mmCIF file with all atom_site columns, C-alpha atoms in Angstrom:
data_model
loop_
_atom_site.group_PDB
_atom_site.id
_atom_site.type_symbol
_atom_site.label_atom_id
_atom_site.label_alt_id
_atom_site.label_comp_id
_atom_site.label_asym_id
_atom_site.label_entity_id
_atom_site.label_seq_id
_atom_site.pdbx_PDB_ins_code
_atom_site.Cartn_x
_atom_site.Cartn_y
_atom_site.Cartn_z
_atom_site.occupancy
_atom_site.B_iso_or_equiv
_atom_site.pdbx_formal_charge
_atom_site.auth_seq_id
_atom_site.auth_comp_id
_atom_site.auth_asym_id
_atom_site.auth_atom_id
_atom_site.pdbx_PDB_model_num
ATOM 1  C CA . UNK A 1 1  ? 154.196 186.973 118.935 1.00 81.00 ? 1  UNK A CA 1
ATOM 2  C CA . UNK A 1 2  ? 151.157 188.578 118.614 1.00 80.00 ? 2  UNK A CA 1
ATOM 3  C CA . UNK A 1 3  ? 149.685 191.312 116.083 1.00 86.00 ? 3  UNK A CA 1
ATOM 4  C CA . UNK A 1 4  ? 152.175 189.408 113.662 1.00 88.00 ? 4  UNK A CA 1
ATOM 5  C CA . UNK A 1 5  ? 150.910 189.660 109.568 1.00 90.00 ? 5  UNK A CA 1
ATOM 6  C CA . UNK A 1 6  ? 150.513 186.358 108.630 1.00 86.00 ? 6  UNK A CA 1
ATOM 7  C CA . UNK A 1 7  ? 152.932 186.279 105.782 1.00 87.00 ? 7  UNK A CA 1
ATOM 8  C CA . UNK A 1 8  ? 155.556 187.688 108.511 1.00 87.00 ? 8  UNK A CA 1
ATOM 9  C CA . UNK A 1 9  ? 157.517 185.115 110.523 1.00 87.00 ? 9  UNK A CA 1
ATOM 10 C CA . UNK A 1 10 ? 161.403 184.155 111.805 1.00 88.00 ? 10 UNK A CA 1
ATOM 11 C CA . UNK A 1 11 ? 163.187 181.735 110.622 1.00 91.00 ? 11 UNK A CA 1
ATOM 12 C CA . UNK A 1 12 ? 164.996 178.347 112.218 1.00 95.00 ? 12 UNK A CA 1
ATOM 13 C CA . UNK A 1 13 ? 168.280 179.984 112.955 1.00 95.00 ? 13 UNK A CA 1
ATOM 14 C CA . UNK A 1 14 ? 167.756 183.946 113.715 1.00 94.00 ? 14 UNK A CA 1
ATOM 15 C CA . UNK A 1 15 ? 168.209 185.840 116.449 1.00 95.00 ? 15 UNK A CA 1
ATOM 16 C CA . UNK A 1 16 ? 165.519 187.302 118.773 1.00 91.00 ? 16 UNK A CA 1
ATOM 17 C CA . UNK A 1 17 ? 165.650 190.408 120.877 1.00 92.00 ? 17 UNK A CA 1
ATOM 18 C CA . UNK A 1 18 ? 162.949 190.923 123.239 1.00 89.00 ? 18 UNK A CA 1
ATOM 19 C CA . UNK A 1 19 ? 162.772 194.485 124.419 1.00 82.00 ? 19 UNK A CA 1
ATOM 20 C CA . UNK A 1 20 ? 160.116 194.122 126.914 1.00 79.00 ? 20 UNK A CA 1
ATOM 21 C CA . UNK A 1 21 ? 159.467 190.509 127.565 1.00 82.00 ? 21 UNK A CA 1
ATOM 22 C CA . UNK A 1 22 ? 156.414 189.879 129.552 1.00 86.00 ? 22 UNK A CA 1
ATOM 23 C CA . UNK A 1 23 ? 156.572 186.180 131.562 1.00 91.00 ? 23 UNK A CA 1
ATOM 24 C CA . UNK A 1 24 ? 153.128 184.863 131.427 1.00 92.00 ? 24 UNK A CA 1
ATOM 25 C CA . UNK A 1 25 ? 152.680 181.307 133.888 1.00 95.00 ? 25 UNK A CA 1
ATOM 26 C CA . UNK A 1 26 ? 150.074 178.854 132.148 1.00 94.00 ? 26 UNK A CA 1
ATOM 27 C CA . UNK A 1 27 ? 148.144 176.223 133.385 1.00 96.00 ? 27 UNK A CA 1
ATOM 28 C CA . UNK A 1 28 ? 146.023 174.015 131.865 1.00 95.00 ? 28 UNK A CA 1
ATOM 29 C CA . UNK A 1 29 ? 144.495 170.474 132.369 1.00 95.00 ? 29 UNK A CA 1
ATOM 30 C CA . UNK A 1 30 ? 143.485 167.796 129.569 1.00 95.00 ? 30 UNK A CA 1
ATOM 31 C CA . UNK A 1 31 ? 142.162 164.003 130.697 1.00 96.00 ? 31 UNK A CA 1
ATOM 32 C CA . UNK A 1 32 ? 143.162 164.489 134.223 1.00 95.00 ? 32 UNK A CA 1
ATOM 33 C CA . UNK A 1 33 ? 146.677 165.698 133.692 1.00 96.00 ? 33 UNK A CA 1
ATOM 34 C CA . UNK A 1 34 ? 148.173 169.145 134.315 1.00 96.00 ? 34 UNK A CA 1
ATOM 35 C CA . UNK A 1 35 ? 150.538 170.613 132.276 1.00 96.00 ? 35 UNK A CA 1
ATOM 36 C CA . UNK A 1 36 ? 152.578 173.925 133.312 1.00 96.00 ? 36 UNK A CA 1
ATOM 37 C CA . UNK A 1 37 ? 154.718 176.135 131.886 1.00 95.00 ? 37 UNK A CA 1
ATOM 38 C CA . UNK A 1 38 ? 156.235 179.670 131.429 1.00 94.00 ? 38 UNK A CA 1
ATOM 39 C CA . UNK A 1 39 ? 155.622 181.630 128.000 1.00 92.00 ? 39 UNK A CA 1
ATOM 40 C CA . UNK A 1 40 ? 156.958 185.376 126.908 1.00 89.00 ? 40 UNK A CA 1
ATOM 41 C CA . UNK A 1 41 ? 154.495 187.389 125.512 1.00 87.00 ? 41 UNK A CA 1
ATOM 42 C CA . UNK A 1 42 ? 155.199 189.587 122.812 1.00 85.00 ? 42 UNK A CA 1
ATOM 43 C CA . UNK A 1 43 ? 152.562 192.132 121.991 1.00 83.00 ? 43 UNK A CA 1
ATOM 44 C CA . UNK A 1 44 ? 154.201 193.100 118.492 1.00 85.00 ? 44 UNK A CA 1
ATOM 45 C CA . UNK A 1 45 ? 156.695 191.955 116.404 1.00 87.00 ? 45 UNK A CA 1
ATOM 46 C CA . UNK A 1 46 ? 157.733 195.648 116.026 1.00 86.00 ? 46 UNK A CA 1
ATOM 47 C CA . UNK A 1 47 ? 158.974 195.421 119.623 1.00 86.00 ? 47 UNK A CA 1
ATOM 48 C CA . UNK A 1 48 ? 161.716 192.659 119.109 1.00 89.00 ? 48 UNK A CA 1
ATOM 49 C CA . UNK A 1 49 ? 164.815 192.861 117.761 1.00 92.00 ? 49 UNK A CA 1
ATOM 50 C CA . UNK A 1 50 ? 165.267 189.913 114.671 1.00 92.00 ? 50 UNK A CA 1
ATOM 51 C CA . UNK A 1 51 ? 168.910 189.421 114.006 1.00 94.00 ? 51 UNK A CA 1
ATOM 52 C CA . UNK A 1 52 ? 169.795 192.863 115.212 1.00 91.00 ? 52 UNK A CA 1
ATOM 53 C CA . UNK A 1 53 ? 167.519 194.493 113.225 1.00 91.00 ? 53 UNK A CA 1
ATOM 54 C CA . UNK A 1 54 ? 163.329 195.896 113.647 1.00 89.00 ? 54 UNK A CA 1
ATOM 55 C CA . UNK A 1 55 ? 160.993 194.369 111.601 1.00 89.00 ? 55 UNK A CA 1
ATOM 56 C CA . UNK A 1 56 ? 159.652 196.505 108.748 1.00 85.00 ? 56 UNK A CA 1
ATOM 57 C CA . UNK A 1 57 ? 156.202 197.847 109.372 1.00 84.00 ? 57 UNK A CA 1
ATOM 58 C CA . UNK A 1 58 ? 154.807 195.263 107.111 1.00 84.00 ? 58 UNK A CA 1
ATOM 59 C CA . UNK A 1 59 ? 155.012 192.722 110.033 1.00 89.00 ? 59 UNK A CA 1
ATOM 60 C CA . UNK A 1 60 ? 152.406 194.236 112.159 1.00 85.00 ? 60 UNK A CA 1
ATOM 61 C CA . UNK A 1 61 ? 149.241 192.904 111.377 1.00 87.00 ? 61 UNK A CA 1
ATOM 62 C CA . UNK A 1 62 ? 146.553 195.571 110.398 1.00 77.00 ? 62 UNK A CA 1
ATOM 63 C CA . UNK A 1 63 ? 143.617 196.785 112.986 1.00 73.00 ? 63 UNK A CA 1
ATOM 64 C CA . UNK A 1 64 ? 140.356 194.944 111.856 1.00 73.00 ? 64 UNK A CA 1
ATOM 65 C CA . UNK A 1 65 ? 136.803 195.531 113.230 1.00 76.00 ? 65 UNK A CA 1
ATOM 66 C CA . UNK A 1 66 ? 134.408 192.790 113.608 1.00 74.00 ? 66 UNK A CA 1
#
């Protein structure tokens, strides 16, 4: 989940909601092996649903310029 505060998270157990899910292949290779897989990206926790409910606004991490 990105753009998540870091004092934000879910818990072992809850339910997730993805309104827009966004399937994202990945591909990577590490000492001649290749590893593969499918991940959902989530571009805010504001965008999910979290045991039928929105996140409070909290949750979304703040804009920062470096």
């Amino acid at each position: 989940i990105y753009n998540a505060a870091p004092d934000w998270s879910v818990q072992v157990g809850d339910t997730l909601g993805v309104a827009d899910p966004l399937l994202v292949p990945h591909q990577h290779q590490h000492q001649g092996k290749t590893f593969s897989f499918l991940g959902v990206r989530v571009s805010s926790p504001l965008s999910l649903l979290v045991n039928g409910r929105r996140p409070p606004g909290p949750s979304l991490s703040p804009a920062q310029l470096n």
